[in-house]
Coordinates of C-alpha atoms and ligand atoms in Angstrom, one line a residue:
Chain A
M1 CA 19.2 -7.0 -8.8
K2 CA 18.0 -4.5 -11.1
N3 CA 15.0 -4.8 -9.1
V4 CA 16.8 -4.7 -5.3
L5 CA 18.6 -1.7 -6.1
I6 CA 15.7 0.5 -7.4
I7 CA 13.8 -0.3 -4.2
A8 CA 16.9 0.2 -2.2
D9 CA 17.8 3.1 -4.2
K10 CA 13.8 4.6 -3.3
E11 CA 15.2 3.4 0.5
I12 CA 18.1 6.0 0.4
K13 CA 16.6 8.7 -1.1
T14 CA 14.0 8.9 1.1
Y15 CA 15.8 9.0 3.9
F16 CA 17.9 11.7 3.3
T17 CA 14.8 13.6 2.0
S18 CA 13.4 13.6 5.2
P19 CA 15.1 14.8 8.8
I20 CA 16.4 10.7 9.9
A21 CA 19.4 10.9 9.1
Y22 CA 20.5 14.3 9.4
L23 CA 19.8 13.8 12.7
L24 CA 21.4 10.7 13.3
M25 CA 24.3 11.9 11.3
A26 CA 24.1 14.7 14.0
I27 CA 23.3 12.5 17.2
F28 CA 26.1 10.0 16.3
G29 CA 28.1 12.6 15.6
L30 CA 27.7 14.2 18.9
I31 CA 28.2 11.4 20.7
F32 CA 31.1 9.7 19.6
G33 CA 32.6 13.0 18.8
Y34 CA 32.1 13.5 23.1
F35 CA 33.4 9.9 23.1
M36 CA 36.5 10.7 21.6
F37 CA 37.3 14.0 23.0
S38 CA 36.9 11.9 26.7
A39 CA 38.8 9.4 25.1
T40 CA 42.0 10.9 23.9
A41 CA 42.1 13.6 26.7
F42 CA 42.4 10.5 29.1
F43 CA 45.2 8.9 26.8
V44 CA 47.2 12.5 26.7
M45 CA 46.9 12.6 30.5
R46 CA 47.9 8.7 30.9
S47 CA 50.1 8.4 29.1
M48 CA 52.1 11.8 30.4
E49 CA 52.1 10.3 34.0
M50 CA 53.8 7.1 32.1
Q51 CA 56.5 9.3 31.1
M52 CA 57.2 11.3 34.6
Q53 CA 57.6 7.7 35.8
G54 CA 60.1 7.3 33.9
G55 CA 58.0 4.4 31.2
S56 CA 60.4 3.9 28.6
Q57 CA 58.1 3.0 25.9
P58 CA 55.2 4.5 24.4
M59 CA 51.5 3.9 24.3
N60 CA 49.6 2.0 21.9
V61 CA 47.1 4.4 20.1
N62 CA 45.4 1.9 18.6
D63 CA 44.8 0.1 21.8
F64 CA 43.8 3.0 24.8
V65 CA 41.9 4.7 21.8
I66 CA 40.4 3.2 19.8
G67 CA 39.7 -0.4 20.4
P68 CA 37.2 1.1 23.3
L69 CA 36.1 3.9 21.0
L70 CA 34.4 2.0 18.5
G71 CA 33.5 0.0 21.0
N72 CA 31.0 3.0 21.8
A73 CA 29.9 3.4 18.6
S74 CA 28.5 -0.4 18.1
V75 CA 26.4 0.6 21.5
V76 CA 25.5 3.5 19.9
G77 CA 25.1 2.1 17.0
L78 CA 22.4 -0.8 18.9
F79 CA 20.9 2.7 19.9
L80 CA 20.2 4.6 16.3
I81 CA 19.2 0.7 14.6
P82 CA 16.0 0.5 15.3
M83 CA 15.4 4.2 14.4
I84 CA 16.2 3.1 10.5
S85 CA 14.9 0.0 10.8
M86 CA 11.5 0.4 11.9
R87 CA 9.9 2.3 9.0
L88 CA 11.2 -0.1 6.2
F89 CA 8.0 -1.8 6.6
A90 CA 6.0 -0.8 9.4
E91 CA 5.3 2.7 6.8
E92 CA 4.8 1.4 3.5
K93 CA 2.2 -1.3 5.2
R94 CA 0.8 1.8 7.1
Q95 CA -0.1 4.2 4.2
G96 CA -1.6 1.3 1.8
T97 CA 1.9 1.6 -0.4
M98 CA 2.8 -2.8 0.1
E99 CA 0.3 -3.2 -2.4
L100 CA 1.8 -1.4 -4.4
L101 CA 5.3 -3.3 -4.1
M102 CA 3.3 -6.3 -3.9
T103 CA 1.3 -5.6 -6.8
S104 CA 4.6 -5.2 -9.2
P105 CA 6.7 -7.5 -10.7
V106 CA 9.2 -7.8 -8.4
R107 CA 10.2 -10.7 -6.0
D108 CA 9.6 -10.8 -2.5
Y109 CA 13.5 -10.8 -1.6
E110 CA 14.2 -8.7 -3.9
I111 CA 12.4 -6.5 -1.5
V112 CA 13.0 -7.3 1.1
L113 CA 17.1 -7.1 0.1
G114 CA 17.0 -3.5 -1.5
K115 CA 15.1 -2.6 1.4
W116 CA 18.0 -4.0 3.4
L117 CA 20.2 -2.3 1.5
G118 CA 19.1 1.0 2.1
A119 CA 18.8 0.8 5.6
M120 CA 22.6 -0.7 5.4
F121 CA 23.5 2.6 3.6
M122 CA 21.8 4.9 5.9
Y123 CA 23.8 3.4 9.1
I124 CA 27.4 2.8 7.2
C125 CA 26.7 6.9 6.3
V126 CA 26.2 7.4 10.1
I127 CA 28.6 4.8 11.2
G128 CA 31.5 7.0 8.6
I129 CA 30.6 10.2 10.8
S130 CA 33.6 9.0 12.7
L131 CA 36.0 8.7 10.5
L132 CA 36.1 12.8 10.8
N133 CA 37.5 11.9 14.0
V134 CA 39.3 9.1 12.7
A135 CA 41.2 10.7 10.2
I136 CA 42.0 13.8 13.6
L137 CA 44.1 11.0 14.8
F138 CA 45.7 9.8 11.8
A139 CA 46.6 14.1 11.4
Y140 CA 48.8 14.3 14.9
G141 CA 50.1 10.6 15.2
K142 CA 50.5 7.1 14.0
P143 CA 48.2 4.2 14.5
D144 CA 48.3 1.2 12.9
W145 CA 45.4 1.3 10.6
H146 CA 44.3 -2.6 10.1
P147 CA 42.8 -2.9 13.5
I148 CA 40.6 0.2 12.7
A149 CA 39.9 -1.1 9.0
A150 CA 38.5 -4.6 11.6
G151 CA 36.9 -2.4 13.5
Y152 CA 34.7 -0.9 11.0
L153 CA 33.7 -3.5 9.2
G154 CA 33.3 -5.7 12.7
L155 CA 30.9 -2.4 13.2
I156 CA 29.2 -3.2 9.8
L157 CA 28.5 -6.7 10.0
Q158 CA 27.0 -6.6 13.6
G159 CA 24.9 -3.7 11.9
G160 CA 24.0 -5.6 9.2
C161 CA 22.6 -8.4 11.1
L162 CA 20.8 -6.2 14.0
L163 CA 18.8 -4.4 11.2
A164 CA 18.3 -7.8 9.2
I165 CA 16.4 -8.5 13.0
G166 CA 14.9 -5.3 12.6
T167 CA 14.0 -5.7 9.3
F168 CA 12.4 -8.3 10.1
I169 CA 10.6 -6.9 13.4
S170 CA 9.5 -3.9 11.0
T171 CA 7.0 -6.2 9.1
T172 CA 4.9 -7.3 11.8
T173 CA 3.5 -3.8 12.9
R174 CA 2.1 -0.8 11.1
N175 CA 3.0 1.0 13.6
Q176 CA 6.5 2.5 13.5
I177 CA 7.1 3.5 17.2
I178 CA 6.1 -0.5 18.2
A179 CA 8.5 -1.9 15.3
G180 CA 11.3 0.2 16.8
G181 CA 9.9 -0.3 20.7
A182 CA 10.4 -4.4 19.8
T183 CA 13.7 -4.5 17.8
F184 CA 15.7 -1.7 20.2
A185 CA 14.0 -4.8 23.2
V186 CA 15.9 -6.4 21.5
C187 CA 18.5 -5.7 20.2
L188 CA 19.1 -4.8 24.1
L189 CA 18.6 -8.5 25.0
L190 CA 21.1 -9.8 21.9
W191 CA 23.3 -7.8 23.1
V192 CA 23.5 -8.7 27.0
L193 CA 23.2 -12.5 26.3
D194 CA 27.3 -12.9 27.4
W195 CA 26.0 -11.8 30.3
V196 CA 25.3 -15.6 31.8
S197 CA 28.9 -16.6 30.7
S198 CA 30.1 -14.4 33.9
Y199 CA 28.3 -17.0 36.2
E200 CA 27.5 -19.3 34.1
Q201 CA 29.7 -22.2 32.4
A202 CA 26.7 -24.9 31.9
A203 CA 26.5 -25.6 28.6
W204 CA 23.1 -23.8 27.8
A205 CA 24.5 -20.5 28.9
K206 CA 27.9 -21.0 26.4
V207 CA 25.0 -21.4 23.6
V208 CA 22.8 -18.0 25.4
A209 CA 26.9 -16.1 25.3
Y210 CA 27.4 -17.7 21.8
C211 CA 24.2 -15.5 20.5
S212 CA 25.4 -12.8 21.6
V213 CA 26.5 -9.8 19.4
L214 CA 28.9 -8.5 21.6
T215 CA 30.6 -11.5 21.9
H216 CA 31.4 -11.2 18.3
F217 CA 32.4 -7.5 18.3
E218 CA 34.8 -7.7 20.7
P219 CA 37.3 -9.6 18.9
F220 CA 36.7 -7.1 16.0
S221 CA 37.7 -4.7 18.3
K222 CA 41.3 -5.2 19.2
G223 CA 41.8 -5.9 15.2
V224 CA 40.9 -9.7 15.1
I225 CA 39.1 -10.8 12.0
D226 CA 38.0 -14.7 13.1
S227 CA 35.8 -16.5 10.3
K228 CA 34.2 -17.6 12.7
D229 CA 32.9 -14.1 13.9
V230 CA 32.5 -13.5 10.2
I231 CA 30.0 -16.5 10.1
F232 CA 28.6 -15.6 13.1
Y233 CA 27.0 -12.0 12.0
L234 CA 26.7 -13.3 8.0
T235 CA 24.5 -16.6 9.2
M236 CA 22.1 -13.4 11.3
I237 CA 21.9 -11.6 8.5
F238 CA 20.8 -14.7 6.6
L239 CA 17.8 -15.8 9.5
G240 CA 16.8 -11.8 9.2
L241 CA 15.8 -12.3 6.3
F242 CA 15.1 -15.2 5.2
L243 CA 12.7 -14.1 8.3
T244 CA 11.5 -11.5 7.0
A245 CA 10.7 -12.5 3.7
R246 CA 8.5 -15.4 5.0
S247 CA 6.7 -12.9 7.0
M248 CA 5.7 -11.1 3.9
E249 CA 4.9 -14.2 1.8
S250 CA 2.5 -14.9 5.6
L251 CA 0.9 -11.2 5.4
R252 CA -0.7 -12.1 1.9
W253 CA -2.3 -15.0 3.3
R254 CA -3.7 -13.3 6.2
S255 CA -4.7 -10.1 5.0
Chain B
M1 CA -8.5 -12.0 -20.5
I2 CA -9.4 -12.2 -17.4
K3 CA -11.1 -15.4 -15.9
V4 CA -11.9 -16.6 -12.5
E5 CA -13.3 -19.5 -11.3
G6 CA -15.3 -20.3 -8.3
L7 CA -13.4 -17.6 -5.9
T8 CA -14.0 -17.9 -2.5
K9 CA -12.5 -15.6 -0.1
R10 CA -12.4 -16.8 3.9
Y11 CA -10.9 -14.3 6.2
A12 CA -10.5 -15.3 10.4
R13 CA -14.6 -14.6 10.6
N14 CA -16.6 -14.2 7.1
V15 CA -16.6 -14.9 3.7
A16 CA -15.5 -11.8 2.0
V17 CA -15.9 -13.8 -1.8
D18 CA -18.2 -16.5 -2.2
N19 CA -18.0 -18.6 -4.8
I20 CA -18.0 -16.4 -7.6
S21 CA -17.7 -16.9 -11.0
F22 CA -17.0 -14.8 -14.0
E23 CA -14.8 -13.8 -17.7
V24 CA -13.8 -10.4 -19.6
G25 CA -13.5 -11.2 -22.3
K26 CA -10.0 -8.9 -23.9
G27 CA -11.0 -5.5 -24.9
E28 CA -13.9 -4.8 -23.0
I29 CA -14.9 -2.6 -20.0
V30 CA -16.6 -3.7 -16.4
G31 CA -17.6 -2.4 -13.7
F32 CA -18.2 -4.1 -10.7
L33 CA -20.8 -3.3 -8.2
G34 CA -21.8 -3.5 -5.2
P35 CA -23.0 -2.0 -1.8
N36 CA -20.9 -1.6 0.7
G37 CA -18.5 -4.5 1.7
A38 CA -19.6 -6.3 -1.4
G39 CA -16.0 -8.2 -1.6
K40 CA -15.4 -5.5 -4.6
T41 CA -11.6 -4.8 -3.2
T42 CA -11.3 -8.0 -2.1
T43 CA -11.8 -9.5 -5.2
M44 CA -9.7 -7.6 -7.5
R45 CA -7.4 -7.9 -4.0
I46 CA -6.8 -11.3 -6.0
L47 CA -6.8 -10.2 -9.4
T48 CA -3.4 -8.5 -8.8
C49 CA -2.4 -10.7 -6.6
F50 CA -1.9 -9.3 -3.5
L51 CA -4.2 -11.5 -1.5
P52 CA -4.1 -15.5 -2.2
P53 CA -8.2 -17.0 -2.9
T54 CA -8.7 -19.1 -0.7
T55 CA -10.5 -22.0 -2.7
G56 CA -10.9 -21.1 -6.5
K57 CA -8.1 -19.5 -9.5
A58 CA -8.0 -16.0 -11.0
S59 CA -6.4 -16.1 -14.5
V60 CA -5.1 -13.1 -15.8
A61 CA -4.1 -13.2 -20.6
G62 CA -4.2 -16.5 -19.4
F63 CA -1.5 -17.1 -16.0
D64 CA -2.6 -18.0 -12.8
T65 CA -2.3 -15.1 -10.7
L66 CA -0.6 -18.2 -7.7
E67 CA 1.5 -19.8 -10.2
Q68 CA 2.9 -17.7 -12.4
P69 CA 2.5 -14.1 -10.4
M70 CA 5.0 -11.7 -12.2
E71 CA 2.9 -12.6 -15.5
V72 CA 0.3 -11.5 -13.9
K73 CA 1.7 -8.5 -12.2
K74 CA 3.7 -7.2 -15.6
R75 CA 0.4 -7.4 -17.5
I76 CA -1.9 -5.5 -14.5
G77 CA -2.1 -1.6 -13.7
Y78 CA -3.6 -1.5 -10.5
L79 CA -5.2 1.5 -9.3
P80 CA -5.6 0.3 -5.4
E81 CA -8.9 1.8 -2.6
N82 CA -6.4 4.2 -1.3
P83 CA -3.4 5.7 -3.9
P84 CA -0.4 3.9 -3.0
V85 CA 1.8 7.1 -2.9
Y86 CA 4.5 7.7 -0.5
P87 CA 4.0 11.9 0.5
E88 CA 7.5 12.1 0.9
M89 CA 8.0 12.5 -2.9
E90 CA 7.3 14.8 -5.2
V91 CA 4.9 13.2 -8.3
R92 CA 7.2 12.5 -11.4
E93 CA 9.9 11.1 -8.9
Y94 CA 7.4 8.7 -7.3
L95 CA 6.1 8.3 -11.6
T96 CA 9.9 7.9 -12.2
F97 CA 10.2 5.2 -9.2
V98 CA 6.8 3.4 -10.2
G99 CA 8.4 3.0 -13.5
K100 CA 11.5 1.2 -12.8
L101 CA 9.1 -1.0 -9.8
K102 CA 6.6 -2.3 -13.1
G103 CA 9.7 -2.7 -15.6
L104 CA 10.4 -0.2 -18.4
T105 CA 13.1 0.1 -19.6
S106 CA 15.4 3.8 -17.4
K107 CA 15.3 5.3 -21.4
D108 CA 11.5 4.9 -21.4
V109 CA 10.0 5.4 -18.1
P110 CA 10.6 9.9 -19.1
G111 CA 8.3 9.8 -21.4
R112 CA 6.1 7.5 -20.0
V113 CA 5.9 9.6 -17.0
E114 CA 5.3 12.8 -19.2
E115 CA 2.8 11.7 -20.6
A116 CA 0.7 9.6 -17.5
M117 CA 1.0 12.8 -16.0
K118 CA -0.9 15.0 -19.4
R119 CA -3.5 12.3 -19.4
C120 CA -4.2 12.7 -15.7
A121 CA -3.7 15.6 -15.9
I122 CA -1.5 16.1 -12.7
L123 CA 1.4 18.7 -15.2
D124 CA 1.0 21.5 -13.0
V125 CA 1.6 20.0 -9.8
K126 CA 4.5 17.5 -11.4
S127 CA 7.0 19.2 -8.4
K128 CA 4.9 19.4 -5.5
L129 CA 5.3 16.8 -2.3
I130 CA 2.8 14.2 -3.2
G131 CA 1.8 14.4 0.6
K132 CA 0.7 18.2 -0.2
L133 CA -1.3 17.3 -2.5
S134 CA -5.1 17.6 -2.4
K135 CA -6.8 14.2 -2.0
G136 CA -9.0 14.6 -5.9
Y137 CA -4.6 15.3 -7.1
R138 CA -4.0 11.6 -5.6
Q139 CA -6.2 10.6 -6.3
R140 CA -4.9 11.0 -9.7
V141 CA -1.5 10.8 -8.9
G142 CA -2.7 7.2 -8.8
L143 CA -4.5 6.6 -11.9
A144 CA -1.6 8.3 -13.3
Q145 CA 0.6 5.0 -11.4
A146 CA -1.6 2.9 -13.1
I147 CA -2.0 3.4 -16.4
L148 CA 2.0 4.1 -16.6
H149 CA 3.2 1.6 -18.2
N150 CA 0.7 0.9 -20.9
P151 CA -0.3 -2.6 -19.2
D152 CA -2.9 -4.6 -20.4
V153 CA -4.8 -5.2 -17.9
L154 CA -6.5 -2.2 -15.3
I155 CA -7.9 -3.0 -12.1
L156 CA -9.3 0.5 -10.8
D157 CA -11.1 0.3 -7.4
E158 CA -12.9 3.4 -7.6
P159 CA -11.4 5.6 -9.9
T160 CA -13.2 8.8 -9.7
S161 CA -13.9 8.5 -4.7
G162 CA -12.6 12.2 -4.6
L163 CA -13.0 14.3 -7.9
D164 CA -14.0 16.8 -8.3
P165 CA -17.3 16.5 -11.1
K166 CA -15.1 18.4 -13.8
Q167 CA -12.6 15.1 -13.6
I168 CA -15.0 12.7 -12.9
I169 CA -15.9 13.5 -16.5
E170 CA -12.6 13.5 -17.8
A171 CA -11.6 10.2 -15.8
R172 CA -14.7 9.0 -18.3
E173 CA -12.7 10.0 -20.7
L174 CA -9.7 8.5 -20.1
I175 CA -11.0 5.8 -19.3
A176 CA -13.1 5.3 -22.1
S177 CA -10.1 6.9 -24.0
L178 CA -8.3 3.5 -23.0
A179 CA -10.7 1.2 -24.3
G180 CA -10.0 -1.2 -26.6
D181 CA -6.3 -2.1 -26.6
H182 CA -6.8 -2.2 -23.0
T183 CA -9.6 -5.0 -20.7
I184 CA -10.2 -2.8 -17.3
I185 CA -12.5 -3.6 -14.2
L186 CA -13.6 -0.9 -12.3
S187 CA -15.2 -1.0 -8.7
T188 CA -17.7 1.9 -7.8
H189 CA -20.5 3.5 -6.5
I190 CA -22.3 5.5 -8.7
L191 CA -24.2 3.7 -11.1
T192 CA -24.5 6.1 -13.7
E193 CA -21.0 5.7 -14.3
I194 CA -21.3 2.3 -15.2
E195 CA -23.7 3.5 -17.3
Q196 CA -21.9 5.4 -19.4
S197 CA -18.2 3.8 -19.2
C198 CA -19.1 0.2 -18.5
D199 CA -20.5 -2.6 -21.7
K200 CA -20.9 -5.1 -19.1
V201 CA -21.7 -5.1 -14.7
I202 CA -21.1 -7.0 -12.6
I203 CA -22.6 -7.4 -9.5
I204 CA -21.9 -8.8 -6.9
D205 CA -24.0 -8.2 -2.9
K206 CA -22.7 -10.1 0.4
G207 CA -19.7 -12.3 -1.3
K208 CA -22.1 -13.5 -4.2
L209 CA -22.4 -13.0 -7.6
K210 CA -26.1 -11.6 -8.1
A211 CA -25.5 -10.6 -11.9
T212 CA -23.8 -10.4 -14.9
D213 CA -24.3 -9.2 -18.3
S214 CA -24.6 -6.1 -20.9
V215 CA -25.2 -2.7 -19.3
A216 CA -27.7 -2.5 -21.6
N217 CA -29.5 -5.7 -21.3
L218 CA -29.7 -5.5 -17.5
K219 CA -31.7 -1.8 -18.3
K220 CA -33.6 -3.4 -21.6
L221 CA -34.7 -6.3 -17.7
L222 CA -36.7 -3.4 -16.4
H223 CA -37.3 -1.1 -19.3
G224 CA -40.6 0.1 -18.6
T225 CA -43.7 0.0 -19.0
E226 CA -44.4 0.4 -14.7
V227 CA -44.0 4.2 -13.8
H228 CA -43.7 5.7 -10.1
V229 CA -46.4 8.5 -9.5
E230 CA -46.0 10.1 -5.7
I231 CA -49.0 13.1 -5.6
Q232 CA -50.0 15.1 -3.6
T233 CA -53.4 16.7 -1.9
P234 CA -55.7 16.9 0.4
A235 CA -57.9 15.0 -2.1
P236 CA -59.2 10.7 -1.1
S237 CA -56.6 8.0 -2.6
A238 CA -59.7 7.0 -4.1
E239 CA -60.3 9.8 -6.5
I240 CA -56.7 9.7 -7.2
R241 CA -56.8 6.0 -8.6
Q242 CA -60.8 7.1 -10.4
T243 CA -58.5 9.9 -12.6
L244 CA -55.3 8.3 -13.1
E245 CA -57.3 4.9 -14.3
Q246 CA -59.2 7.6 -17.2
I247 CA -56.2 8.3 -18.5
P248 CA -55.8 6.3 -22.0
G249 CA -53.2 3.7 -22.4
V250 CA -52.9 2.8 -18.5
S251 CA -54.0 -0.8 -18.1
R252 CA -53.8 -1.1 -14.1
V253 CA -53.6 1.8 -11.4
V254 CA -51.7 0.1 -7.5
L255 CA -51.6 2.5 -5.0
S256 CA -48.1 2.0 -3.2
N257 CA -48.9 3.1 -0.4
A258 CA -50.3 6.9 1.4
A259 CA -49.4 8.9 4.0
D260 CA -49.6 12.7 4.9
E261 CA -51.2 13.6 2.4
R262 CA -49.2 12.2 -0.4
H263 CA -50.3 9.2 -2.5
Y264 CA -47.5 7.3 -4.2
F265 CA -48.8 4.2 -7.3
E266 CA -47.7 2.5 -9.4
V267 CA -49.1 3.1 -13.1
E268 CA -48.6 -0.1 -15.7
S269 CA -49.9 1.0 -18.8
L270 CA -49.7 -1.0 -22.5
E271 CA -46.7 -2.0 -24.4
S272 CA -46.4 0.8 -26.3
Q273 CA -47.5 4.3 -24.8
N274 CA -45.7 6.5 -22.9
V275 CA -48.1 7.9 -20.4
R276 CA -46.4 9.8 -18.5
A277 CA -47.2 12.9 -20.1
E278 CA -50.6 12.0 -20.2
I279 CA -50.3 11.6 -15.8
A280 CA -48.5 14.6 -15.5
R281 CA -51.1 17.0 -17.3
A282 CA -54.1 15.0 -15.9
V283 CA -52.5 15.2 -12.0
V284 CA -52.0 18.8 -13.4
H285 CA -55.7 19.8 -14.6
A286 CA -56.6 18.5 -11.1
G287 CA -54.8 21.1 -9.2
W288 CA -52.6 18.5 -7.2
N289 CA -48.9 18.0 -7.0
L290 CA -47.4 16.5 -8.6
N291 CA -43.7 15.1 -6.6
E292 CA -42.3 12.4 -8.1
L293 CA -42.8 11.1 -12.0
R294 CA -40.2 8.4 -13.0
P295 CA -40.4 5.4 -14.6
K296 CA -39.9 2.4 -12.5
G297 CA -36.9 0.4 -12.8
A298 CA -35.7 2.0 -16.5
S299 CA -32.0 3.2 -14.4
L300 CA -29.7 0.7 -13.4
E301 CA -29.8 2.4 -10.1
D302 CA -33.7 -0.1 -9.7
V303 CA -31.8 -3.5 -11.1
F304 CA -29.0 -3.0 -8.3
L305 CA -31.7 -2.5 -5.4
Q306 CA -33.3 -5.0 -6.9
L307 CA -30.9 -7.0 -6.9
T308 CA -28.9 -6.3 -4.1
A309 CA -31.9 -5.1 -1.2
S310 CA -33.4 -6.5 2.0
E311 CA -33.7 -3.2 3.1
Q312 CA -34.3 -1.2 0.0
K313 CA -35.0 2.3 1.2
T314 CA -34.9 5.2 -2.1
S315 CA -34.2 7.9 -2.3
V316 CA -34.7 9.2 -5.5
E317 CA -36.3 11.8 -5.2
T318 CA -36.3 13.2 -9.5
V319 CA -38.4 13.5 -11.9
S320 CA -36.3 11.9 -14.0
Q321 CA -36.5 11.3 -17.9
Ligands
ATP401 N1 -8.2 -8.5 6.1 C1 -9.4 -8.1 6.8 N2 -10.0 -9.1 7.0 C2 -11.1 -10.1 7.5 N3 -12.0 -9.2 7.1 C3 -11.7 -8.4 5.6 C4 -10.4 -7.7 5.5 N4 -10.5 -6.7 4.5 C5 -11.7 -6.7 3.9 N5 -12.5 -8.0 5.0 C6 -14.2 -8.0 4.7 O1 -14.4 -9.0 3.9 C7 -15.9 -7.8 3.2 C8 -15.7 -7.2 1.8 O2 -15.0 -6.4 2.2 P1 -14.5 -4.8 0.8 O3 -13.0 -5.1 0.6 O4 -13.8 -6.1 -0.6 O5 -15.8 -4.2 0.3 P2 -16.2 -3.9 -0.8 O6 -17.2 -4.4 -1.4 O7 -14.2 -3.4 -1.6 O8 -16.3 -2.0 -0.2 P3 -16.9 -0.2 -0.3 O9 -17.5 -0.6 -1.0 O10 -17.2 -0.4 1.5 O11 -15.2 -0.7 -0.5 C9 -16.4 -6.9 4.6 O12 -17.2 -7.7 5.0 C10 -14.7 -6.6 5.1 O13 -15.3 -6.7 6.5
MG402 MG1 -13.6 -1.4 -1.5

């Protein structure tokens, strides 16, 4: 466990000593801020219209602002995740530090776990920027915090799952750009897999749609924590990290 | 301390290490010698558990590299061919990370880091980014990284590459000072380095073991009764030969080559006599130019070349002792 933390700590320091951490946080903050602004403006306009038409029930901030916002955050996260995970192993391989890690008294899985945790920390920092915006909602209104917490849990789980996949892909090359591109392609694919369910009802389509990360995120953004979704994400994380460890091992045997 | 038995490493296309066996005792400094692509780095990578052998066994301090890699890794300090440094880290930050990685307690880390920096003379760059250091300094940081946790066994792949002459001497002194408590294997292309710092030499070529012996023995093997002479003069070879044969102590003169007024001879002398001074005097007396005069095979270089030669081409131009 100590070794895991040593590696994670090093990864986090690396993110924050390079511009990448601040760049990602700025990009995310900007885009999320814009979404937030649009969503609230739209919400205000609609609720004023409703009131003028004599609608008695006030509109729900959670359903109309926060839900869609979290959905958008998950999409933006999809683009940022490859940028977080791509360097994890590719960079170590390129600069020859893999030789240091693999000849130090640490186990492969400790390296994998440490790197993934470091990436998770980075991802959570990026996602965390959006809390500033959400805080504004709390300052001016009374949204229910339960669905918000569920939404963030969903974001974290989805991010963890995609980062695990990205970590695995990063072990397969010494070129960061290739790792990033491939991760992006896989993330995008996993994201749109649920499209099949819109035109096909056969069993295989259900299975394919089941593998879509988006299918499992939607309940979270509505404030529903379903154990089946949690289990899906945890399984994917485990699978990704397991493959990473195996890939490290084969690195030894092949190279 | 280190035991290698029938070690073979096969890559997809070629055999990098072919059935090598050797042993290194505790406290010995062993030089690993071989031309480019001989398999030195590969052997070292196997010893450090970075690569698994295809067949054969390697063990360090009694622990097998395949079966108990953690135990082996704990006891090894390894400087790979390219120093494994993170360019975005500062020197001290990097060494602190390595210290923790090697399992030092957080109490010991600062002291060990300071000590390693002192020994490798990098105290003056301790707060610099490694990426901004020169090659030589990066190499020293790599060396500091290897000795950081005071390991029993040091495996150094070309430890002096990229260092300036002064640093090379200091690095050799550092290595010599580590001898005794530490068992050291170092690879190099510089033969004088081996002569100066190693007790034992292992020579490999194209993956095959050519010789393992003490430095003294290997040198004795060829210690010279033969002298290599190069003379430049328009005079015919036969005349030169005659002159050389008349020198007292010379038993045989062989003309090995002649071109462009340059004449190359191998001169054999009686066991105990040093005829070089006499040869020099005779050549100068005759008014010829003495381009080269060196005891044949007295240097490790010749041992090395003989053992690994296939298309040997010497370019040694020194009149060395
Ligand atoms: N990853 C690899 N894949 C395939 N072949 C390799 C690999 N690494 C090394 N080799 C081959 O193995 C042989 C031995 O290489 P090695 O690096 O051990 O030589 P070396 O003695 O360290 O040479 P040098 O003095 O140049 O450092 C070479 O023929 C090399 O081409
Ligand atoms: Mg090498």
